[in-house]
Amino acid sequence: MQFGHFDDMRKEYVIDTPATPLPWINYLGNEDFFGLISNTMGGYCFYRDAKLQRLLRYRYHSVPADEGGRFYYIREKGKSAWNPGFLPTRTPLDSYQCRHGLGYTVFDSEKDGLRAELTCFVPLGETCELHDLKLINQGGEAKTLQVYGCVEWCLWNAVSDGENFQRNLNIAESEVEPGVIYHKTEYRERRDHYAYYGVNVPAQGFDTDRNSFLGHMGTWADPQMVREGTSGGSLRVGWYPIACHRLDVTLEPGQSWRCTFVLGYGQNPRERKFIAPGVIRKDAAHRVMKKFASGEAVEAAKQALAAYWGKLLGKFQLQSGDEKLDRMVNIWHQYQCMVTFNMSRSASYYESGVGRGMGFRDSCQDLYGFMHIIPDRARERIIDIASIQFSDGSTYHQYQPLTKRGNNDIGGGFNDDPLWLVGAVCAYIKETGDFSILDHPTPFDNKPGSEAPLLEHIRRSVQFTMTHLGPHKLPLIGRADWNDCLNLNCFSAEPGESFQTFGPSEGPVAESVFIAGMFVKYGGEYAALCR
Amino acid sequence: MQFGHFDDMRKEYVIDTPATPLPWINYLGNEDFFGLISNTMGGYCFYRDAKLQRLLRYRYHSVPADEGGRFYYIREKGKSAWNPGFLPTRTPLDSYQCRHGLGYTVFDSEKDGLRAELTCFVPLGETCELHDLKLINQGGEAKTLQVYGCVEWCLWNAVSDGENFQRNLNIAESEVEPGVIYHKTEYRERRDHYAYYGVNVPAQGFDTDRNSFLGHMGTWADPQMVREGTSGGSLRVGWYPIACHRLDVTLEPGQSWRCTFVLGYGQNPRERKFIAPGVIRKDAAHRVMKKFASGEAVEAAKQALAAYWGKLLGKFQLQSGDEKLDRMVNIWHQYQCMVTFNMSRSASYYESGVGRGMGFRDSCQDLYGFMHIIPDRARERIIDIASIQFSDGSTYHQYQPLTKRGNNDIGGGFNDDPLWLVGAVCAYIKETGDFSILDHPTPFDNKPGSEAPLLEHIRRSVQFTMTHLGPHKLPLIGRADWNDCLNLNCFSAEPGESFQTFGPSEGPVAESVFIAGMFVKYGGEYAALCR
């Protein structure tokens, strides 16, 4: 399926219509702060963990589809409000373009002679998204506009946010400063972190209460405040907290205008978290707002991001003479691998970011894609993965990125897992020549005191496979091997039983030809490594 | 807040506007099948367990609010489609009335000379909702209409339905017979139950694929098929399954018309679940569709339900001379208590039905409200509750209604719980004189072989309190006592820790004056009972 084209000069994928059959998404962020953003401005962002520290509320499988994310409205008096990303307003645009680049996304659209260009990215070294908006009046008359920027807060834990209403309808808290709205839910009792949404030009109005902004039975497509061109100044505690700024703008013909919204995460030393009773310390937010106070600073952050990606991808470049192959190998494949490193498939538009954490098997496989780009971080990832292995060589099937501990909900018993670690370590050494990783003291099940050299971990992986054989002397499959979408050796019949961990129903004798094949390959690599 | 009035003759609460500040809900069902229904037709239904066996997808905190449930559309060519419950179409109505009665809800509205009356209830003895629709052409000209009835299926487990998209976008399965659509997701592999949505008059079209029905980027407010007056006949496997019927109706002036939609749950003996490869046995659905094939049969089921409630509430009637007091005591208070018996606060518009199951403390307290109405079921409930108690007299804080087993996620440690059982048992005996309950063999933690007379359970409750005292010889609070919204003796500081079970942070010495007060009251009752 193709809904746009590649712009090779800019290294961007250009989408020419908002009406893609499915949202077409990009990933923002490289270190601790990440965002998912679709070609219609849907998605969400989080700090380190998509389940536990989610900033924006996003409803997977919502109707209308892909609702939630960055809500922007441009309103000219007497006309329907519109959004350069088309949603949520659905107002037809005179032109629309979404460009997904390396770590940023641009919405570049036009309506009634007004052009809007909105660029979203996570600046290097900061825990925030920037939404940089430029307007140009390309018409022949002056325009009186109102610009609304709005986000809806998730109450941090994305699961309880959608389940525990007895609690979460009572806990929301905000603070408002000129141009910056703070989401400090749970801060008083349990937390030393907050989120904020600010804008670097003077704002003329705000709202923090969703129902005030949308109006009774309101929709994101047509908020009451936008329809009326006003703001409620709502300061609601509890219920559904949002952060919304209104900017009044007048543009002469040919005149342009720019502002940058900052959507960020801040945290404080626990012992200094308040500056007055109930008033949170905002140093982190103030520093970031000041840093991006000017368009020049925002522009510099964009350039730095481009340089970062240029350097990362520059380590490995192919000139094959085939334009498409070069593009795939040099840009998009490496970019995908870096995103996979960052997210490890835990958050996307299929993975809701709340369930699985990072897979042992997946993460071992993913290493192959980025160890040449970021060998140091690949090494750290290998140690993280090996640290959830049990002392008998088997392993948790998943771990949480925030805690780096094995996920008890799913446990172990996926018997191909141990051998993937052997493959990953061998591949890492082949790529880097760094044999010293084999000596790295690495715990079992993250237990302090259980550390053993990494070589011992992969020895136990091999041992586990060799000592868990079935009636035909092939490796036992446990709950499943790699083909766990096809062959799950579990069979739950009652509601409430996990389809993935209940059983094994066929008894403890099912064997895996796939694991046997892995053993031939990775057992051989292990033997070669030992030699 | 008042948004309507009581109709004492009919024993109904009449809501005169769809624009209530919050959805105004009723509860349908008395035995195994339950529905929540709002004054704008939102809500969902389930068989026995709101988490594990949910039929309809409902998005708590959705925008627009209260979306999901029973989607009906009445379309007259050239005009906007409307719904007698106002949502999801939001088409302004000439008149609107919602009437919540005892176990049923009626929507009675008018638009352009067409009157629609839709009555929703769960018939006694069956596991289904009936949606009984009557239309009357009150205008002077013939009307050519299309009626759509539509529901969106939840993939049974309401939690994974909203989280695990890698799985649940691949598993949906439907079957279609003339006038009946079957939701058989997971049936092939793991289940012997299905849901169905049928209509008792010939249908002219259907859809089972949500996106086909709504159209690209479509909304429930304005589905493409309704807008175009057609049906897609979509038979999609996977993604988002719905069941939608289209009925073409022509009404002369003064003419009336009636049909009944049946939304039901069926199950089969496991060994006879298929009638042909991949084709499910539908005996249960066929029997119910046949039973309600005529308007007379539906009318009889309504009468039976009214008689059931009349008998239940007739056991206790007050004639105080104060109309409002009588109404509260004779109708609404008893009705609420019966709903509480059925749901035990596990599913409502605040409790999402997925989290907590039934509370030990709550269920003990709730007993006071219905033991005079349904003493046999109250007795059974007491035994169920006592069966999750641990052998040391402490107890799980919650249990799942489907399995009746203690909920491990929350565990125990709410130290007021044990004494509530003492209070409930004493109150039951005072009301019924049934001392034999004290001899009932009742297990601890549902372990077969651990049965002891119920009297021994309440003895251990008292003992637990007496042997868990703090420095001032007052009962230890554990994690919390009854005031657990105010005084939770837990304190989590890290994301991912439960606010309810992490700790106790103040050490194991915190005492509860509240539990001490309970001990004075229920310890005394226990002593009197022993004498």
Short mmCIF file of N, CA and C in Angstrom, two decimals, chain A residues 18-22 40 52-53 57 59-65 67 86-87 90 152 159 161-167 169 189-191 193 210 214 216-220 239-240 270 349-352 354 356 402 491-499, chain B residues 18-22 40 52-53 57 59-65 67 86-87 90 152 159 161-167 169 189-191 193 210 214 216-220 239-240 270 349-352 354 356 402 491-499:
data_model
loop_
_atom_site.label_atom_id
_atom_site.label_comp_id
_atom_site.label_asym_id
_atom_site.label_seq_id
_atom_site.Cartn_x
_atom_site.Cartn_y
_atom_site.Cartn_z
N PRO A 18 -5.09 12.79 4.37
CA PRO A 18 -5.35 12.29 5.74
C PRO A 18 -6.10 10.97 5.72
N ALA A 19 -6.73 10.64 4.58
CA ALA A 19 -7.62 9.49 4.52
C ALA A 19 -6.86 8.20 4.23
N THR A 20 -5.78 7.95 4.95
CA THR A 20 -5.11 6.66 4.82
C THR A 20 -6.00 5.60 5.48
N PRO A 21 -5.98 4.37 4.96
CA PRO A 21 -6.85 3.34 5.53
C PRO A 21 -6.60 3.10 7.02
N LEU A 22 -5.35 3.20 7.42
CA LEU A 22 -5.01 3.12 8.83
C LEU A 22 -4.12 4.31 9.15
N THR A 40 -2.61 12.07 11.29
CA THR A 40 -3.69 13.00 11.62
C THR A 40 -3.55 13.53 13.04
N LEU A 52 3.21 3.06 32.77
CA LEU A 52 3.23 3.65 34.10
C LEU A 52 3.42 5.16 34.10
N GLN A 53 3.98 5.71 33.03
CA GLN A 53 4.27 7.13 33.03
C GLN A 53 3.82 7.76 31.71
N ARG A 57 -3.72 10.81 27.25
CA ARG A 57 -4.75 9.78 27.20
C ARG A 57 -5.00 9.42 25.73
N ARG A 59 -7.18 6.45 23.41
CA ARG A 59 -8.10 5.33 23.46
C ARG A 59 -7.89 4.46 22.23
N TYR A 60 -7.21 3.37 22.43
CA TYR A 60 -7.10 2.41 21.34
C TYR A 60 -8.51 1.97 20.98
N HIS A 61 -8.72 1.61 19.74
CA HIS A 61 -10.01 1.19 19.17
C HIS A 61 -11.16 2.16 19.47
N SER A 62 -10.85 3.45 19.53
CA SER A 62 -11.92 4.42 19.74
C SER A 62 -12.70 4.66 18.45
N VAL A 63 -13.91 5.14 18.62
CA VAL A 63 -14.71 5.64 17.50
C VAL A 63 -15.06 7.09 17.84
N PRO A 64 -14.67 8.10 17.03
CA PRO A 64 -13.91 7.97 15.78
C PRO A 64 -12.51 7.43 16.04
N ALA A 65 -11.97 6.79 14.99
CA ALA A 65 -10.67 6.15 15.12
C ALA A 65 -9.56 7.18 15.35
N GLU A 67 -8.44 8.82 17.93
CA GLU A 67 -8.75 10.07 18.63
C GLU A 67 -7.92 10.13 19.90
N PHE A 86 -5.88 17.57 9.89
CA PHE A 86 -7.24 17.17 9.50
C PHE A 86 -8.11 16.81 10.71
N LEU A 87 -7.68 15.82 11.53
CA LEU A 87 -8.44 15.48 12.73
C LEU A 87 -8.01 16.40 13.88
N ARG A 90 -11.94 17.48 11.15
CA ARG A 90 -12.44 16.95 9.87
C ARG A 90 -12.85 18.04 8.89
N GLU A 152 -5.07 16.17 26.44
CA GLU A 152 -5.81 15.57 27.54
C GLU A 152 -4.87 14.68 28.33
N VAL A 159 -3.36 1.98 32.52
CA VAL A 159 -4.37 0.95 32.76
C VAL A 159 -5.41 1.44 33.76
N ASP A 161 -6.05 4.32 34.56
CA ASP A 161 -6.71 5.48 33.97
C ASP A 161 -8.00 5.11 33.26
N GLY A 162 -8.05 3.93 32.69
CA GLY A 162 -9.24 3.52 31.95
C GLY A 162 -10.12 2.54 32.70
N GLU A 163 -9.80 2.28 33.96
CA GLU A 163 -10.56 1.25 34.69
C GLU A 163 -11.12 1.69 36.03
N ASN A 164 -10.29 2.39 36.81
CA ASN A 164 -10.68 2.64 38.20
C ASN A 164 -11.27 4.04 38.37
N PHE A 165 -12.54 4.16 38.04
CA PHE A 165 -13.16 5.48 38.06
C PHE A 165 -13.54 5.94 39.46
N GLN A 166 -13.81 4.99 40.34
CA GLN A 166 -14.07 5.37 41.73
C GLN A 166 -12.90 6.20 42.24
N ARG A 167 -11.71 5.83 41.80
CA ARG A 167 -10.52 6.56 42.22
C ARG A 167 -10.20 7.74 41.28
N LEU A 169 -11.66 9.52 39.06
CA LEU A 169 -12.48 10.73 38.89
C LEU A 169 -12.27 11.71 40.03
N GLU A 189 0.56 13.14 47.12
CA GLU A 189 0.65 11.94 47.93
C GLU A 189 1.86 11.08 47.61
N ARG A 190 2.07 10.83 46.31
CA ARG A 190 2.89 9.68 45.97
C ARG A 190 4.01 9.97 44.99
N ARG A 191 4.03 11.14 44.39
CA ARG A 191 4.91 11.31 43.25
C ARG A 191 5.77 12.56 43.40
N HIS A 193 6.97 13.74 40.32
CA HIS A 193 7.04 14.15 38.92
C HIS A 193 5.71 14.77 38.47
N ARG A 210 -11.96 19.31 30.90
CA ARG A 210 -12.37 18.85 29.58
C ARG A 210 -13.82 19.18 29.27
N LEU A 214 -15.10 21.18 26.02
CA LEU A 214 -15.89 20.53 24.96
C LEU A 214 -17.36 20.93 25.00
N HIS A 216 -21.27 20.36 27.03
CA HIS A 216 -22.07 19.20 27.39
C HIS A 216 -22.26 18.27 26.20
N MET A 217 -21.97 17.00 26.40
CA MET A 217 -22.02 16.00 25.33
C MET A 217 -21.14 16.40 24.14
N GLY A 218 -20.10 17.16 24.42
CA GLY A 218 -19.26 17.70 23.35
C GLY A 218 -18.33 16.67 22.74
N THR A 219 -17.74 17.05 21.63
CA THR A 219 -16.80 16.18 20.91
C THR A 219 -15.50 16.95 20.66
N TRP A 220 -14.44 16.19 20.45
CA TRP A 220 -13.17 16.82 20.08
C TRP A 220 -13.28 17.48 18.71
N TRP A 239 -12.16 14.66 37.96
CA TRP A 239 -12.71 14.39 36.64
C TRP A 239 -11.64 14.36 35.55
N TYR A 240 -11.89 15.02 34.44
CA TYR A 240 -11.05 14.84 33.27
C TYR A 240 -10.18 16.07 33.04
N ARG A 270 12.93 14.39 45.91
CA ARG A 270 11.76 14.12 46.73
C ARG A 270 11.68 15.06 47.93
N TYR A 349 0.78 1.20 17.42
CA TYR A 349 -0.68 1.24 17.29
C TYR A 349 -1.28 -0.17 17.37
N TYR A 350 -0.45 -1.20 17.52
CA TYR A 350 -0.96 -2.54 17.78
C TYR A 350 -0.66 -2.97 19.21
N GLU A 351 0.52 -2.57 19.68
CA GLU A 351 0.88 -2.86 21.06
C GLU A 351 0.51 -1.62 21.87
N SER A 352 -0.42 -1.81 22.82
CA SER A 352 -0.98 -0.65 23.50
C SER A 352 -0.07 -0.08 24.57
N VAL A 354 0.69 -1.24 27.37
CA VAL A 354 0.33 -1.53 28.76
C VAL A 354 0.55 -2.99 29.13
N ARG A 356 2.85 -5.88 27.72
CA ARG A 356 3.86 -6.90 27.66
C ARG A 356 5.25 -6.46 28.09
N LEU A 402 10.96 -0.04 32.61
CA LEU A 402 11.23 0.90 33.69
C LEU A 402 12.01 0.23 34.81
N PHE A 491 -3.80 -24.52 26.48
CA PHE A 491 -5.17 -24.58 26.03
C PHE A 491 -6.09 -24.25 27.19
N SER A 492 -6.53 -23.02 27.21
CA SER A 492 -7.45 -22.61 28.26
C SER A 492 -8.87 -22.79 27.76
N ALA A 493 -9.75 -23.24 28.61
CA ALA A 493 -11.14 -23.42 28.20
C ALA A 493 -12.09 -22.55 29.01
N GLU A 494 -11.64 -22.04 30.11
CA GLU A 494 -12.52 -21.27 30.97
C GLU A 494 -12.21 -19.78 30.86
N PRO A 495 -13.25 -18.94 30.88
CA PRO A 495 -13.01 -17.50 30.91
C PRO A 495 -12.10 -17.14 32.09
N GLY A 496 -11.17 -16.25 31.84
CA GLY A 496 -10.28 -15.83 32.91
C GLY A 496 -8.93 -16.52 32.86
N GLU A 497 -8.87 -17.68 32.22
CA GLU A 497 -7.58 -18.34 32.06
C GLU A 497 -6.82 -17.66 30.92
N SER A 498 -5.52 -17.51 31.09
CA SER A 498 -4.73 -16.91 30.03
C SER A 498 -4.55 -17.89 28.89
N PHE A 499 -4.75 -17.40 27.66
CA PHE A 499 -4.56 -18.28 26.51
C PHE A 499 -3.08 -18.60 26.34
N PRO B 18 -32.68 14.41 27.21
CA PRO B 18 -31.47 13.60 27.10
C PRO B 18 -30.26 14.31 27.70
N ALA B 19 -30.36 15.63 27.89
CA ALA B 19 -29.21 16.43 28.29
C ALA B 19 -29.03 16.44 29.81
N THR B 20 -29.07 15.28 30.44
CA THR B 20 -28.75 15.23 31.85
C THR B 20 -27.24 15.45 32.01
N PRO B 21 -26.82 16.07 33.11
CA PRO B 21 -25.39 16.35 33.27
C PRO B 21 -24.54 15.09 33.24
N LEU B 22 -25.06 14.00 33.78
CA LEU B 22 -24.38 12.71 33.67
C LEU B 22 -25.41 11.71 33.17
N THR B 40 -29.67 7.67 27.45
CA THR B 40 -29.42 7.90 26.02
C THR B 40 -29.01 6.60 25.33
N LEU B 52 -15.22 -10.84 32.42
CA LEU B 52 -14.82 -12.01 31.62
C LEU B 52 -15.83 -12.39 30.55
N GLN B 53 -17.09 -11.99 30.71
CA GLN B 53 -18.10 -12.43 29.76
C GLN B 53 -18.97 -11.25 29.35
N ARG B 57 -19.13 -3.86 23.77
CA ARG B 57 -17.98 -3.00 24.00
C ARG B 57 -18.47 -1.65 24.51
N ARG B 59 -16.80 2.01 26.15
CA ARG B 59 -15.60 2.74 26.48
C ARG B 59 -15.90 3.74 27.59
N TYR B 60 -15.53 3.38 28.78
CA TYR B 60 -15.63 4.35 29.87
C TYR B 60 -14.78 5.57 29.50
N HIS B 61 -15.17 6.71 29.97
CA HIS B 61 -14.52 8.01 29.70
C HIS B 61 -14.28 8.28 28.22
N SER B 62 -15.19 7.80 27.38
CA SER B 62 -15.04 8.10 25.96
C SER B 62 -15.49 9.52 25.65
N VAL B 63 -15.00 10.01 24.53
CA VAL B 63 -15.50 11.28 23.96
C VAL B 63 -15.97 10.95 22.55
N PRO B 64 -17.26 11.16 22.19
CA PRO B 64 -18.32 11.70 23.04
C PRO B 64 -18.65 10.77 24.20
N ALA B 65 -19.16 11.38 25.27
CA ALA B 65 -19.43 10.62 26.48
C ALA B 65 -20.52 9.58 26.25
N GLU B 67 -20.66 6.59 24.97
CA GLU B 67 -20.81 5.99 23.64
C GLU B 67 -20.58 4.49 23.74
N PHE B 86 -31.92 9.69 21.64
CA PHE B 86 -31.14 10.88 21.27
C PHE B 86 -29.75 10.52 20.74
N LEU B 87 -28.94 9.82 21.56
CA LEU B 87 -27.62 9.40 21.09
C LEU B 87 -27.75 8.07 20.33
N ARG B 90 -27.75 12.34 17.92
CA ARG B 90 -27.89 13.72 18.38
C ARG B 90 -28.88 14.53 17.54
N GLU B 152 -22.05 -3.42 19.01
CA GLU B 152 -20.64 -3.72 18.78
C GLU B 152 -20.18 -4.74 19.82
N VAL B 159 -11.04 -6.52 29.55
CA VAL B 159 -9.72 -5.92 29.72
C VAL B 159 -8.86 -6.16 28.49
N ASP B 161 -9.75 -6.95 25.68
CA ASP B 161 -10.43 -6.31 24.54
C ASP B 161 -9.87 -4.92 24.26
N GLY B 162 -9.48 -4.23 25.30
CA GLY B 162 -8.99 -2.86 25.12
C GLY B 162 -7.48 -2.73 25.19
N GLU B 163 -6.78 -3.85 25.26
CA GLU B 163 -5.33 -3.76 25.45
C GLU B 163 -4.51 -4.56 24.46
N ASN B 164 -4.94 -5.80 24.19
CA ASN B 164 -4.07 -6.70 23.43
C ASN B 164 -4.48 -6.73 21.96
N PHE B 165 -4.03 -5.75 21.21
CA PHE B 165 -4.46 -5.64 19.81
C PHE B 165 -3.73 -6.59 18.89
N GLN B 166 -2.50 -6.94 19.25
CA GLN B 166 -1.78 -7.92 18.46
C GLN B 166 -2.63 -9.19 18.35
N ARG B 167 -3.34 -9.49 19.43
CA ARG B 167 -4.21 -10.66 19.43
C ARG B 167 -5.61 -10.34 18.94
N LEU B 169 -7.14 -8.08 17.25
CA LEU B 169 -7.49 -7.68 15.89
C LEU B 169 -7.54 -8.88 14.95
N GLU B 189 -11.53 -22.34 19.40
CA GLU B 189 -10.40 -22.79 20.19
C GLU B 189 -10.75 -23.11 21.63
N ARG B 190 -11.47 -22.16 22.27
CA ARG B 190 -11.42 -22.16 23.72
C ARG B 190 -12.78 -22.13 24.39
N ARG B 191 -13.84 -21.89 23.65
CA ARG B 191 -15.09 -21.57 24.30
C ARG B 191 -16.23 -22.44 23.79
N HIS B 193 -19.38 -20.99 24.32
CA HIS B 193 -20.46 -20.02 24.39
C HIS B 193 -20.34 -18.99 23.27
N ARG B 210 -17.49 -3.37 11.52
CA ARG B 210 -17.75 -2.01 11.98
C ARG B 210 -17.32 -0.96 10.96
N LEU B 214 -19.64 1.95 9.49
CA LEU B 214 -19.43 3.37 9.80
C LEU B 214 -18.83 4.13 8.63
N HIS B 216 -15.14 5.00 6.32
CA HIS B 216 -13.78 5.41 6.67
C HIS B 216 -13.80 6.63 7.58
N MET B 217 -13.10 6.53 8.71
CA MET B 217 -13.09 7.59 9.73
C MET B 217 -14.50 7.92 10.22
N GLY B 218 -15.38 6.94 10.15
CA GLY B 218 -16.78 7.17 10.48
C GLY B 218 -17.04 7.29 11.98
N THR B 219 -18.23 7.73 12.28
CA THR B 219 -18.65 7.88 13.68
C THR B 219 -19.97 7.16 13.89
N TRP B 220 -20.25 6.83 15.15
CA TRP B 220 -21.54 6.24 15.47
C TRP B 220 -22.67 7.25 15.24
N TRP B 239 -10.56 -7.88 13.23
CA TRP B 239 -10.84 -6.47 13.46
C TRP B 239 -12.04 -6.26 14.37
N TYR B 240 -12.94 -5.37 13.98
CA TYR B 240 -13.98 -4.93 14.91
C TYR B 240 -15.33 -5.50 14.51
N ARG B 270 -19.89 -29.03 25.84
CA ARG B 270 -18.60 -28.92 25.17
C ARG B 270 -18.43 -29.99 24.09
N TYR B 349 -21.57 2.90 36.32
CA TYR B 349 -20.86 3.88 35.49
C TYR B 349 -19.64 4.46 36.22
N TYR B 350 -19.40 4.03 37.47
CA TYR B 350 -18.15 4.39 38.15
C TYR B 350 -17.24 3.18 38.29
N GLU B 351 -17.88 2.04 38.55
CA GLU B 351 -17.11 0.80 38.62
C GLU B 351 -17.17 0.15 37.25
N SER B 352 -16.00 -0.01 36.64
CA SER B 352 -15.98 -0.41 35.24
C SER B 352 -16.21 -1.91 35.04
N VAL B 354 -14.34 -4.33 35.67
CA VAL B 354 -13.17 -5.13 35.34
C VAL B 354 -12.21 -5.27 36.51
N ARG B 356 -12.57 -5.00 40.43
CA ARG B 356 -12.57 -5.39 41.82
C ARG B 356 -13.36 -6.63 42.15
N LEU B 402 -17.81 -14.77 39.27
CA LEU B 402 -17.90 -15.95 38.42
C LEU B 402 -17.30 -17.18 39.10
N PHE B 491 1.58 3.39 51.46
CA PHE B 491 2.13 4.58 50.82
C PHE B 491 3.11 4.16 49.75
N SER B 492 2.64 4.19 48.54
CA SER B 492 3.53 3.84 47.43
C SER B 492 4.14 5.11 46.89
N ALA B 493 5.38 5.06 46.52
CA ALA B 493 6.04 6.24 45.97
C ALA B 493 6.51 6.02 44.55
N GLU B 494 6.58 4.78 44.12
CA GLU B 494 7.10 4.51 42.79
C GLU B 494 5.98 4.13 41.84
N PRO B 495 6.08 4.58 40.59
CA PRO B 495 5.10 4.14 39.59
C PRO B 495 5.06 2.62 39.53
N GLY B 496 3.86 2.10 39.44
CA GLY B 496 3.70 0.65 39.34
C GLY B 496 3.32 0.02 40.67
N GLU B 497 3.63 0.69 41.77
CA GLU B 497 3.20 0.17 43.06
C GLU B 497 1.72 0.49 43.25
N SER B 498 0.99 -0.46 43.86
CA SER B 498 -0.42 -0.21 44.10
C SER B 498 -0.58 0.76 45.26
N PHE B 499 -1.47 1.74 45.05
CA PHE B 499 -1.71 2.69 46.16
C PHE B 499 -2.44 2.00 47.30
#
